[in-house]
């Protein structure tokens, strides 16, 4: 008897959960719990049992009846909600709904990245004016009036002093190095700063030249700052920026405000230095200029000669952005075209 | 400068290939901008002699020739050139050659006649453009010799970018040869420093310190012939056109030594006086330029009139010709800034000025003169008859003390003293130990004018030693929290809010045209101006971001019907101080078709977000723009406002642009509203800490009120009145609907009043009482009709 009840219960539950429509569920109810249902028939036989048997089998039979009844109800609900959901079908491949979102300019995105990396290395972010005096832009960084280095940078002039009053003409700054002495005049080493900013050169534009572009100047001054410190800082920065190991190579160069002066190359980010079309098979990409701060610059800032050592380096923001995103025309940055901005 | 590989090899004795030299220069000396193998494509081009020429049997314009190219059998070559003739020496491309033009030469049959090569014209060999006829070589050209060898094309041009501080010694083959020897470990080559001597002294006078040395040699018996082939080849390799022997020799010596020379026809110059010009004197130069001189110019004169612009270019009248038989050879040294100023003043970019303005060593004057005299003697049969050397303040080698500790500290290497000494010696310096243990005394040869400080020497040591040998070392100072740039934080906060509100960032130039100033109604004279703008479009430093935004709006309307853009940038206000004031501004613009002013309100919403984010509190849009601390450009007369803080400070302005402005920028069929806000005022964002307000314990009660308004009554006037009379329980008044029927001039508004108390739930009677006083007050306001009260 016990076995029969268990078998009916098992059979009923299996059939109910497999039922795929309401009619089947109803038919199952009739076949198990109806007047002529199999369990009903069994229950009718209970009265013929002995008192002890009734005591042990009775609850078992009732529990089976309840379980089957619950399963029938539950299956009806499941089927009903399925039918309802079917009526509420949506096409998940239809286009999404966007809240309008703006986009940062790629120059801004990369400038923020760079500022964040340098900030994490303990650098302060310093600013200086776009329009500056001849003194800060040229004289203070060891480029006096007749210095041939001035020829290297075509300058926009705002005012020129005929009276030869030294350094009082004003220019659109040709480099962010103009901020070096401005900052050092107000701060005492040790110091670490970066100066991101707009610079201006009076030269015609083409896909790789702009009269308005951005530079990053880094300046570190202390009692014994060396070329080795520059190499380490530059490698740390570029490795973090490009998210891959970068090696820095120095080549001799000349900038009036540093001695020794370097051009610095980074190992090609496309081929890791093996040689490819990006690096013109050399394995290196020219990135910027650097050097050990010329003592004349420290003197211009009011420091005692030979009291400090430091390195300065500068690079173009646009160039890094173009490398990172593979943008091929520098003129797009100031075009105002949001079809550029919206890609980032 | 262009250098000849063969010449450098001869002077330096290097065995390195072009490629190896380029690598060496790149890492230790200078950037190489390019190399060109002149013989490339000429490997199978030889000199031939045309033996016979007959007419082609099947073609009127072709000839059949036999050509001796030094092989046993002459070649048969079909040639179409009109000038081919028996007996000529010609350039023959043999079968198998691939010429510089890419043309491959094969044995072929031309109109039934076999041809075993090609007789070449200039353009076939990539050495000129001429294709009118074949190249006819001199009669003494050796048959069978490689054309490249014969014409000096078995050389490679190396284009080296000489750094500005090395122009005085390295714009010369000797200078670069010195570099090579130093890099390869050879010893320096001292230059002979004696002037050519003569029994007679030439009459020359120098009256200015700006001529530091004046050497002159008079030579007679000159035959100004053609220069030998080898010299012409080298000049061509270095990009200089051969002219005649005297000119070629002066150019050749300049390329070799870096010292520019000049030759005067001695029959036209009896003596020399070097002086400053008198203002207004004129001089006709070799290239026919007529200069009206200034007192700052340095000139060579014959005692009466200028005959040359010193160090820049010679005069026409005293110049040498092919008939010159006697000349004055000038080898001199001039003050660099004076030459640079003259070069700029007259726009004369001559090879001589290019070198003199780089501050040449006066001691090279003698070596160059000696070298030129030797060549003139050999090639032109010249004889020295007189000479002079005016050199009042001779330059001697100087000493620079070098602290070894400084080398180690700056380069951060433990380079041995012996290695330091070796490097400096290779560069031609004398090194002795100083009195102090740590110090070397370095004597610098006068040709290295760039080496005057300890750091200059450390650079020489670093680059020769090799920067690649320096181990990167992390910075090791104490960690100091970097100073926070509050303006940058405010800038980021402002931009982030614009981006979140759906604006795309753009960047514009910092300058614009006079037309832009007019279009936005700010006077041209109120702008900072650029004295030498790149173009008239870039003459005024911007006083507003508006023109840049308008240009970007116009551009983007080509692609989108709705434009939301923003920019953060500096504007420049002229000031009494040396420098103008620079202010950081946020600009934002919306262009769309809506005519109901919604662009204005959307911008106002951005301004409110920004003020809230930065702790500025409530801001007010004031239609009265007269009292503004900021320059407000020309805006729509009834759709504009100054944005003020509660304290009354000007935060910015918002407004639709006028049809005048839209017309200038070509913007059609849309309304454009623009906003400009002062980012500098947002730096408070950094110190602003928004304090927590406890959440209300008791529920609030809300009541709505709607009313019609007089057509020009401001909504803010109504809410202010409600706030005034609403009593202590009134927590907030929010306008949730404004309607304006422009046809009927009917205006209406609806607002919601929220009432509450901190200590209890309000009774309906309390709220009713407050509402009663509000409605009673509004009822008394002329033109207001309350419509529904709930």
XYZ file of C-alpha atoms in Angstrom, chain B residues 86-767:
682
model
C 80.232 58.385 -84.920
C 83.257 59.251 -82.780
C 81.248 60.469 -79.778
C 81.906 59.314 -76.232
C 78.540 58.348 -74.733
C 76.908 56.742 -71.686
C 75.737 53.218 -72.477
C 73.260 51.272 -70.354
C 74.123 47.588 -70.776
C 71.581 44.824 -70.942
C 70.614 43.896 -67.377
C 70.743 47.479 -66.087
C 67.860 48.895 -64.064
C 68.200 52.650 -64.409
C 67.377 55.188 -61.634
C 64.084 55.818 -63.432
C 63.180 52.150 -62.931
C 63.505 51.306 -66.621
C 65.058 47.850 -67.170
C 67.386 47.463 -70.150
C 67.312 44.151 -72.041
C 68.557 42.868 -75.356
C 65.667 43.472 -77.713
C 64.689 43.702 -81.330
C 63.511 47.101 -82.503
C 61.739 47.061 -85.851
C 63.595 43.920 -86.842
C 66.998 45.164 -85.737
C 68.729 43.752 -82.647
C 69.732 46.272 -79.953
C 72.124 45.270 -77.156
C 71.741 48.250 -74.838
C 70.798 51.907 -74.762
C 72.687 55.145 -75.314
C 71.402 57.401 -72.551
C 70.066 60.940 -72.286
C 70.264 62.910 -69.004
C 66.740 62.036 -67.930
C 67.327 58.312 -68.512
C 70.006 58.422 -65.797
C 68.098 60.669 -63.457
C 70.838 63.311 -63.558
C 68.881 65.952 -65.409
C 65.664 66.614 -67.284
C 67.087 66.807 -70.785
C 65.745 64.294 -73.303
C 66.445 66.272 -76.491
C 69.489 64.172 -77.193
C 71.971 61.762 -75.706
C 74.723 62.867 -73.340
C 77.933 63.540 -75.239
C 80.978 63.162 -72.978
C 84.389 64.800 -73.414
C 86.687 63.098 -75.928
C 89.105 61.979 -73.223
C 86.447 59.974 -71.353
C 87.894 56.458 -70.946
C 85.979 53.780 -72.827
C 84.645 51.003 -70.597
C 84.890 52.994 -67.349
C 81.799 53.095 -65.152
C 79.830 56.232 -65.827
C 79.292 56.692 -62.058
C 83.019 56.628 -61.353
C 83.824 58.963 -64.227
C 81.211 61.520 -63.165
C 81.998 61.245 -59.489
C 78.681 59.604 -58.778
C 80.233 56.699 -56.899
C 79.495 58.668 -53.754
C 76.720 58.973 -51.199
C 75.239 62.254 -50.038
C 74.661 62.340 -46.289
C 72.272 65.057 -45.117
C 73.202 65.881 -41.533
C 71.121 68.237 -39.392
C 73.774 70.259 -37.588
C 72.550 71.538 -34.223
C 72.520 75.331 -33.847
C 75.317 75.273 -31.265
C 77.682 73.344 -33.541
C 77.353 75.413 -36.720
C 80.689 77.086 -36.032
C 82.666 73.878 -36.415
C 80.475 71.233 -38.013
C 79.156 72.989 -41.102
C 82.308 71.633 -42.726
C 83.707 68.298 -43.807
C 86.677 68.749 -41.482
C 84.327 69.347 -38.551
C 82.373 66.152 -39.214
C 85.611 64.251 -39.858
C 86.737 65.408 -36.378
C 83.531 63.979 -34.959
C 84.093 60.681 -36.696
C 87.655 60.434 -35.423
C 86.575 61.274 -31.892
C 83.777 58.688 -32.029
C 86.061 56.011 -33.455
C 88.756 56.669 -30.897
C 91.225 58.412 -33.173
C 93.114 61.533 -32.164
C 92.133 65.059 -33.096
C 93.518 66.768 -36.197
C 94.930 70.189 -35.360
C 94.609 72.726 -38.183
C 97.646 74.594 -39.515
C 97.227 78.133 -38.285
C 99.740 80.198 -40.291
C 98.551 82.739 -42.882
C 100.201 82.499 -46.328
C 103.206 84.756 -46.332
C 104.372 87.251 -48.916
C 107.082 89.862 -49.138
C 104.628 92.672 -49.844
C 101.970 93.760 -47.383
C 98.545 94.431 -48.823
C 96.946 97.741 -47.870
C 93.988 96.825 -45.651
C 92.443 98.647 -42.683
C 89.795 97.573 -40.192
C 87.956 100.318 -38.309
C 85.448 98.261 -36.318
C 85.570 95.575 -33.667
C 82.814 93.756 -35.499
C 85.454 92.523 -37.913
C 87.538 90.359 -35.619
C 90.112 89.277 -38.167
C 90.761 90.312 -41.725
C 93.103 88.195 -43.837
C 93.740 89.095 -47.474
C 96.049 87.527 -50.038
C 96.699 89.047 -53.446
C 97.324 86.491 -56.174
C 98.502 87.128 -59.711
C 98.864 85.091 -62.915
C 95.452 83.501 -62.460
C 93.971 81.463 -65.286
C 90.337 81.217 -64.326
C 89.685 77.965 -66.151
C 87.385 75.078 -65.555
C 87.843 73.211 -62.304
C 89.003 69.610 -62.412
C 86.315 66.981 -62.610
C 86.909 65.647 -59.067
C 86.279 69.043 -57.519
C 83.196 69.664 -59.606
C 81.869 66.256 -58.571
C 82.283 67.042 -54.892
C 80.657 70.436 -55.220
C 77.680 68.874 -57.001
C 77.431 66.145 -54.362
C 77.139 68.885 -51.749
C 74.511 70.701 -53.777
C 76.691 73.498 -55.171
C 76.802 74.273 -58.882
C 80.330 74.556 -60.341
C 80.957 77.921 -62.028
C 84.621 78.668 -62.634
C 87.871 77.724 -60.968
C 88.151 80.672 -58.586
C 84.549 80.514 -57.398
C 84.676 76.725 -57.186
C 87.840 76.788 -55.090
C 86.407 79.301 -52.604
C 83.270 77.168 -52.301
C 85.265 73.979 -51.990
C 87.380 75.398 -49.160
C 84.228 76.594 -47.401
C 82.713 73.112 -47.602
C 85.949 71.638 -46.324
C 86.812 74.087 -43.524
C 83.548 75.902 -42.825
C 85.251 79.240 -43.472
C 83.546 81.333 -46.188
C 85.985 83.064 -48.547
C 85.483 85.836 -51.042
C 87.508 86.850 -54.095
C 87.645 90.416 -55.447
C 89.062 91.289 -58.859
C 92.282 93.055 -57.796
C 92.205 95.404 -60.777
C 89.061 96.997 -59.339
C 90.164 97.047 -55.703
C 93.408 98.800 -54.884
C 92.982 98.635 -51.121
C 90.529 97.422 -48.488
C 88.845 99.301 -45.636
C 86.419 97.413 -43.427
C 83.957 99.719 -41.709
C 80.330 100.269 -40.804
C 78.256 101.671 -43.639
C 76.989 105.216 -43.653
C 73.222 105.318 -43.647
C 71.959 105.769 -47.195
C 75.023 104.406 -49.003
C 74.045 101.997 -51.760
C 75.613 98.780 -52.965
C 74.711 96.527 -55.883
C 75.312 92.915 -54.964
C 76.381 89.974 -57.142
C 72.758 88.904 -57.575
C 71.835 92.471 -58.713
C 70.081 93.282 -55.430
C 70.519 96.981 -54.681
C 70.879 97.602 -50.954
C 70.401 100.957 -49.308
C 72.614 100.506 -46.304
C 72.158 101.424 -42.656
C 74.772 102.379 -40.080
C 74.384 98.935 -38.491
C 75.680 97.242 -41.658
C 79.249 96.082 -41.903
C 80.822 96.645 -45.326
C 84.059 96.019 -47.153
C 85.086 99.150 -49.060
C 87.872 100.127 -51.417
C 88.479 103.174 -49.252
C 85.734 105.122 -50.969
C 82.640 103.052 -51.641
C 81.279 99.711 -50.400
C 82.332 96.750 -52.518
C 80.793 93.947 -50.441
C 78.259 93.347 -47.683
C 80.677 91.818 -45.196
C 80.118 88.126 -44.608
C 76.902 88.095 -46.615
C 77.530 88.741 -50.305
C 80.042 90.456 -52.566
C 79.347 93.481 -54.761
C 78.788 93.164 -58.480
C 81.370 95.699 -59.552
C 84.327 94.132 -57.770
C 83.350 90.547 -58.543
C 85.618 88.244 -60.453
C 84.932 87.073 -64.008
C 86.412 84.402 -66.235
C 88.854 87.052 -67.477
C 90.178 87.855 -64.015
C 93.924 87.359 -63.790
C 94.663 88.925 -60.430
C 92.548 88.782 -57.315
C 92.280 89.647 -53.643
C 91.305 86.586 -51.635
C 89.465 87.509 -48.432
C 89.464 85.164 -45.461
C 87.966 87.033 -42.525
C 85.926 86.719 -39.360
C 82.938 88.874 -38.485
C 80.734 89.403 -35.451
C 77.881 86.873 -35.571
C 74.951 89.040 -34.348
C 75.940 91.792 -36.810
C 75.879 89.332 -39.695
C 72.593 87.813 -38.489
C 70.978 91.253 -38.402
C 72.221 92.059 -41.934
C 71.141 88.694 -43.259
C 67.656 89.280 -41.868
C 67.486 92.901 -42.916
C 68.109 92.073 -46.560
C 66.652 88.560 -46.580
C 69.882 87.134 -48.007
C 70.206 83.489 -46.990
C 73.702 82.941 -48.347
C 75.991 80.050 -47.392
C 78.481 82.606 -46.060
C 75.981 84.421 -43.818
C 74.580 81.083 -42.630
C 78.032 80.206 -41.303
C 79.168 83.634 -40.039
C 76.015 84.053 -37.968
C 77.013 80.851 -36.161
C 80.083 82.561 -34.736
C 83.094 81.077 -36.526
C 86.508 80.585 -34.956
C 88.805 83.401 -36.246
C 91.731 80.987 -36.145
C 90.285 78.975 -39.051
C 90.785 82.075 -41.235
C 94.493 81.277 -41.727
C 94.015 77.587 -42.428
C 91.316 78.279 -45.006
C 93.407 80.952 -46.720
C 96.403 78.616 -46.908
C 94.255 75.845 -48.320
C 92.691 78.135 -50.958
C 96.058 79.555 -52.002
C 97.426 76.031 -52.464
C 94.482 75.067 -54.675
C 94.636 78.324 -56.662
C 98.340 77.730 -57.234
C 97.768 74.152 -58.373
C 94.725 74.679 -60.510
C 94.970 78.278 -61.724
C 98.733 78.759 -61.701
C 98.393 81.583 -59.207
C 101.313 83.367 -57.566
C 101.097 85.137 -54.195
C 102.220 88.750 -54.473
C 101.040 90.343 -51.245
C 99.221 89.429 -48.051
C 97.942 90.879 -44.820
C 96.440 89.607 -41.582
C 94.745 92.068 -39.261
C 93.957 90.234 -36.044
C 94.104 92.654 -33.134
C 92.747 90.359 -30.447
C 93.761 86.785 -31.219
C 91.628 84.104 -29.667
C 93.575 81.550 -27.636
C 92.410 78.259 -26.212
C 90.690 78.720 -22.858
C 90.444 76.519 -19.825
C 87.356 75.179 -18.113
C 87.635 73.537 -14.697
C 85.724 70.308 -14.510
C 84.694 68.791 -11.169
C 84.605 65.012 -11.481
C 81.873 64.903 -8.862
C 79.714 67.073 -11.130
C 80.157 64.601 -14.000
C 79.062 61.743 -11.779
C 76.216 63.670 -10.221
C 74.706 65.046 -13.415
C 75.091 61.909 -15.512
C 74.655 59.581 -12.555
C 77.403 57.246 -13.706
C 80.630 56.071 -12.228
C 82.588 56.753 -15.396
C 86.317 56.440 -14.677
C 88.534 59.521 -14.686
C 90.723 57.826 -17.274
C 87.732 57.471 -19.592
C 86.762 61.092 -19.072
C 90.273 62.173 -19.974
C 90.308 59.946 -23.045
C 87.018 61.319 -24.339
C 88.101 64.927 -23.897
C 91.492 64.265 -25.498
C 89.882 62.681 -28.521
C 87.867 65.873 -28.932
C 91.118 67.838 -29.150
C 91.237 69.076 -25.567
C 94.240 69.145 -23.255
C 93.448 67.736 -19.837
C 95.524 68.262 -16.699
C 94.786 67.614 -13.041
C 93.791 70.651 -11.058
C 95.014 71.596 -7.589
C 91.899 70.147 -6.085
C 91.842 66.371 -6.127
C 88.444 66.280 -7.721
C 89.090 68.760 -10.532
C 90.405 68.519 -14.079
C 91.596 71.567 -15.960
C 90.441 71.263 -19.552
C 91.925 73.388 -22.330
C 89.413 73.823 -25.146
C 90.571 74.284 -28.766
C 89.314 77.577 -30.185
C 87.264 75.814 -32.841
C 84.910 74.544 -30.093
C 83.416 77.921 -29.253
C 80.388 76.181 -27.707
C 82.368 74.710 -24.822
C 82.609 77.315 -22.088
C 81.066 75.779 -18.987
C 81.459 72.629 -16.972
C 78.030 71.437 -18.162
C 79.114 71.856 -21.798
C 81.978 69.454 -21.124
C 79.707 67.041 -19.279
C 77.469 66.926 -22.345
C 80.481 66.009 -24.507
C 81.429 63.280 -22.044
C 77.848 62.001 -21.867
C 77.253 61.787 -25.589
C 80.587 60.176 -26.423
C 80.377 57.805 -23.475
C 76.846 56.915 -24.544
C 73.622 57.857 -22.804
C 72.486 54.262 -23.244
C 75.025 53.263 -20.584
C 73.203 55.278 -17.922
C 70.923 53.176 -15.714
C 67.493 54.723 -15.101
C 67.117 55.533 -11.393
C 63.872 56.545 -9.681
C 63.681 59.979 -8.098
C 64.509 59.750 -4.438
C 63.507 62.980 -2.741
C 61.057 63.131 0.110
C 57.486 62.614 -0.964
C 55.678 65.905 -0.926
C 51.951 66.154 -1.583
C 51.696 68.152 -4.760
C 50.013 71.511 -4.559
C 46.427 71.208 -5.785
C 45.531 73.161 -8.900
C 42.092 74.432 -7.884
C 41.407 76.052 -11.223
C 41.999 72.733 -12.974
C 39.566 71.045 -10.572
C 36.924 73.646 -11.329
C 37.570 73.210 -15.039
C 37.085 69.472 -14.776
C 33.909 69.876 -12.692
C 32.440 72.283 -15.229
C 33.336 70.121 -18.207
C 32.022 66.977 -16.560
C 28.660 68.629 -15.947
C 28.447 69.755 -19.561
C 29.278 66.252 -20.775
C 26.671 64.746 -18.420
C 24.132 67.263 -19.756
C 24.832 66.102 -23.289
C 27.259 68.651 -24.694
C 30.166 67.661 -26.970
C 33.466 69.403 -26.303
C 35.122 71.413 -29.064
C 38.311 73.500 -29.212
C 38.742 76.762 -31.108
C 41.684 79.014 -31.827
C 42.525 81.758 -29.353
C 42.301 84.418 -32.049
C 39.747 85.552 -34.594
C 39.163 88.157 -37.275
C 37.937 91.759 -37.085
C 34.743 90.474 -38.729
C 34.092 88.192 -35.757
C 34.432 91.112 -33.362
C 31.892 93.058 -35.396
C 29.545 90.064 -35.628
C 29.381 89.761 -31.837
C 29.342 93.480 -31.199
C 32.602 93.894 -29.290
C 34.730 96.743 -30.634
C 37.956 95.767 -32.382
C 39.846 98.301 -30.302
C 38.873 96.481 -27.118
C 40.884 93.442 -28.202
C 44.503 92.488 -27.696
C 45.961 92.241 -31.196
C 48.628 90.059 -32.765
C 51.251 92.200 -34.531
C 52.211 89.533 -37.065
C 49.196 87.252 -37.503
C 49.477 84.157 -39.664
C 46.408 85.374 -41.562
C 43.935 88.258 -41.150
C 41.539 85.686 -39.666
C 43.787 85.394 -36.635
C 44.500 89.000 -35.708
C 42.439 89.577 -32.539
C 42.936 87.652 -29.301
C 39.475 86.439 -28.374
C 37.429 88.357 -25.822
C 34.683 85.786 -25.942
C 34.271 82.121 -26.840
C 31.179 83.071 -28.851
C 32.795 83.332 -32.331
C 34.495 79.948 -31.981
C 31.253 78.351 -30.854
C 29.319 79.959 -33.719
C 31.821 78.611 -36.253
C 31.551 75.144 -34.726
C 27.731 75.363 -34.700
C 27.750 76.274 -38.378
C 30.098 73.409 -39.185
C 28.111 70.801 -37.256
C 24.723 71.890 -38.602
C 25.937 70.367 -41.875
C 25.762 66.978 -40.201
C 23.277 67.281 -37.323
C 19.949 69.071 -36.888
C 20.526 69.613 -33.178
C 23.899 70.780 -31.896
C 25.002 70.856 -28.258
C 28.650 71.942 -27.916
C 30.842 73.378 -25.221
C 34.378 74.672 -24.854
C 36.601 75.698 -21.983
C 39.246 78.204 -22.928
C 40.933 81.431 -22.074
C 39.808 84.886 -23.122
C 42.106 87.900 -23.144
C 41.158 91.362 -21.901
C 43.470 94.255 -22.569
C 44.775 95.800 -19.374
C 47.006 98.623 -18.268
C 49.624 96.146 -17.063
C 52.321 94.666 -19.307
C 50.281 91.521 -19.773
C 46.571 91.338 -20.598
C 44.176 89.667 -18.168
C 43.494 86.047 -19.013
C 40.271 84.439 -17.791
C 39.159 80.862 -18.068
C 35.655 80.623 -19.481
C 33.148 77.882 -20.115
C 31.194 78.412 -23.301
C 28.214 76.336 -24.365
C 25.905 76.598 -27.339
C 22.673 74.927 -28.409
C 21.315 75.144 -31.933
C 17.931 73.656 -32.743
C 14.658 74.511 -34.443
C 12.572 75.210 -31.318
C 11.334 78.813 -31.211
C 10.019 78.877 -27.649
C 13.316 79.791 -26.013
C 13.947 76.263 -24.774
C 17.622 76.541 -25.788
C 17.958 79.387 -23.300
C 16.320 77.428 -20.506
C 18.422 74.355 -21.163
C 21.594 76.429 -20.822
C 20.191 78.004 -17.681
C 19.746 74.468 -16.347
C 23.421 73.694 -17.012
C 24.423 76.858 -15.168
C 22.270 75.783 -12.199
C 23.808 72.305 -12.165
C 27.243 73.858 -12.145
C 26.425 76.344 -9.395
C 24.931 73.585 -7.262
C 27.895 71.269 -7.860
C 30.350 73.967 -6.865
C 28.508 75.276 -3.824
C 27.665 78.594 -5.410
C 24.010 78.256 -4.336
C 21.057 79.655 -6.234
C 21.890 81.725 -9.290
C 19.735 84.400 -10.816
C 19.124 85.268 -14.452
C 18.803 89.026 -14.691
C 17.385 90.506 -17.892
C 18.974 93.830 -16.994
C 22.464 93.367 -18.441
C 23.708 96.875 -17.785
C 25.386 96.100 -14.477
C 27.722 93.339 -15.626
C 31.300 92.770 -14.629
C 31.754 90.734 -17.810
C 31.644 91.981 -21.369
C 28.328 90.765 -22.755
C 28.388 90.442 -26.533
C 25.564 91.465 -28.821
C 22.572 89.203 -27.986
C 18.852 88.959 -28.755
C 17.298 92.007 -27.021
C 14.565 90.104 -25.198
C 16.176 86.678 -24.841
C 19.295 87.322 -22.873
C 20.346 87.603 -19.274
C 23.282 88.120 -17.029
C 23.807 85.220 -14.631
C 24.408 86.446 -11.094
C 25.138 84.846 -7.790
C 22.958 85.532 -4.747
C 25.563 88.066 -3.692
C 25.114 89.882 -7.012
C 28.457 88.916 -8.567
C 28.450 88.340 -12.317
C 28.922 84.658 -13.083
C 28.262 84.878 -16.816
C 25.656 85.479 -19.442
C 23.159 83.491 -21.501
C 21.323 84.564 -24.620
C 20.163 83.819 -28.110
C 22.385 85.233 -30.813
C 20.988 87.882 -33.136
C 20.092 87.531 -36.805
C 23.076 89.819 -37.516
C 25.416 87.328 -35.863
C 23.728 84.339 -37.500
C 24.036 85.976 -40.908
C 27.782 86.521 -40.446
C 28.331 82.856 -39.623
C 25.882 81.609 -42.264
C 23.616 79.922 -39.709
C 20.093 79.427 -41.040
C 16.769 77.915 -39.951
C 17.688 77.370 -36.295
C 17.730 79.275 -33.063
C 21.087 79.410 -31.302
C 21.538 80.167 -27.621
C 24.988 80.600 -26.111
C 26.249 80.808 -22.557
C 29.576 81.936 -21.155
C 30.469 81.381 -17.493
C 33.487 82.390 -15.421
C 35.316 79.215 -14.414
C 37.646 81.228 -12.170
C 34.654 81.769 -9.838
C 34.195 78.030 -9.388
C 37.419 77.372 -7.526
C 35.296 77.499 -4.388
C 34.190 74.019 -5.471
C 37.304 72.724 -3.835
C 36.579 74.161 -0.423
C 32.814 73.751 -0.563
C 31.568 71.000 1.755
C 27.820 70.426 1.407
C 26.486 69.815 4.939
C 23.869 67.141 5.558
C 20.315 68.273 6.273
C 18.463 65.775 8.536
C 15.686 63.979 6.685
C 12.251 65.396 7.652
C 10.576 63.438 10.430
C 7.068 64.664 9.591
C 5.309 64.637 6.218
C 4.945 67.808 4.201
C 1.792 69.036 2.537
C 1.692 70.320 -1.021
C -0.771 72.705 -2.637
C -0.832 73.790 -6.271
C -1.886 77.169 -7.577
C -2.354 78.303 -11.136
C -3.002 81.779 -12.420
C -2.955 84.025 -15.466
C -0.291 86.705 -15.593
C 0.223 90.063 -17.236
C 2.203 89.384 -20.444
C 5.530 90.810 -19.191
C 5.373 89.929 -15.515
C 8.336 87.734 -14.533
C 7.606 84.416 -12.901
C 10.298 85.188 -10.344
C 8.322 88.244 -9.227
C 5.323 86.033 -8.402
C 7.322 83.387 -6.542
C 9.099 86.077 -4.566
C 5.737 87.516 -3.491
C 4.483 84.076 -2.490
C 7.631 83.437 -0.465
C 7.158 86.803 1.237
C 3.608 86.175 2.451
C 3.644 82.356 2.725
C 4.568 82.376 6.387
C 6.988 80.273 8.416
C 5.513 76.947 7.339
C 6.144 77.520 3.609
C 9.148 75.415 2.708
C 9.339 75.753 -1.045
C 7.717 77.303 -4.099
C 8.339 75.516 -7.401
C 7.045 76.679 -10.754
C 6.073 73.596 -12.733
C 4.326 75.082 -15.717
C 4.582 78.299 -17.697
C 2.449 78.929 -20.746
C 2.463 81.839 -23.157
C 0.046 82.172 -26.029
C 1.886 84.690 -28.192
C -1.179 85.263 -30.405
C -3.477 86.270 -27.570
C -0.670 87.477 -25.259
C -2.224 85.297 -22.544
C 0.287 84.038 -20.025
C -0.250 81.620 -17.229
C 1.805 79.782 -14.682
C 1.327 77.014 -12.141
C 3.352 76.467 -9.027
C 3.459 74.092 -6.107
C 3.819 75.253 -2.513
C 5.227 72.806 -0.005
C 4.461 73.307 3.704
C 5.974 71.573 6.661
C 7.235 71.841 10.228
C 10.144 70.161 12.014
C 8.163 69.160 15.123
C 4.770 67.979 13.961
C 2.495 66.930 11.154
C 0.648 70.033 10.003
C -3.060 70.320 10.452
C -5.140 70.957 7.329
C -6.323 74.217 8.931
C -2.757 75.498 9.263
C -2.041 74.866 5.564
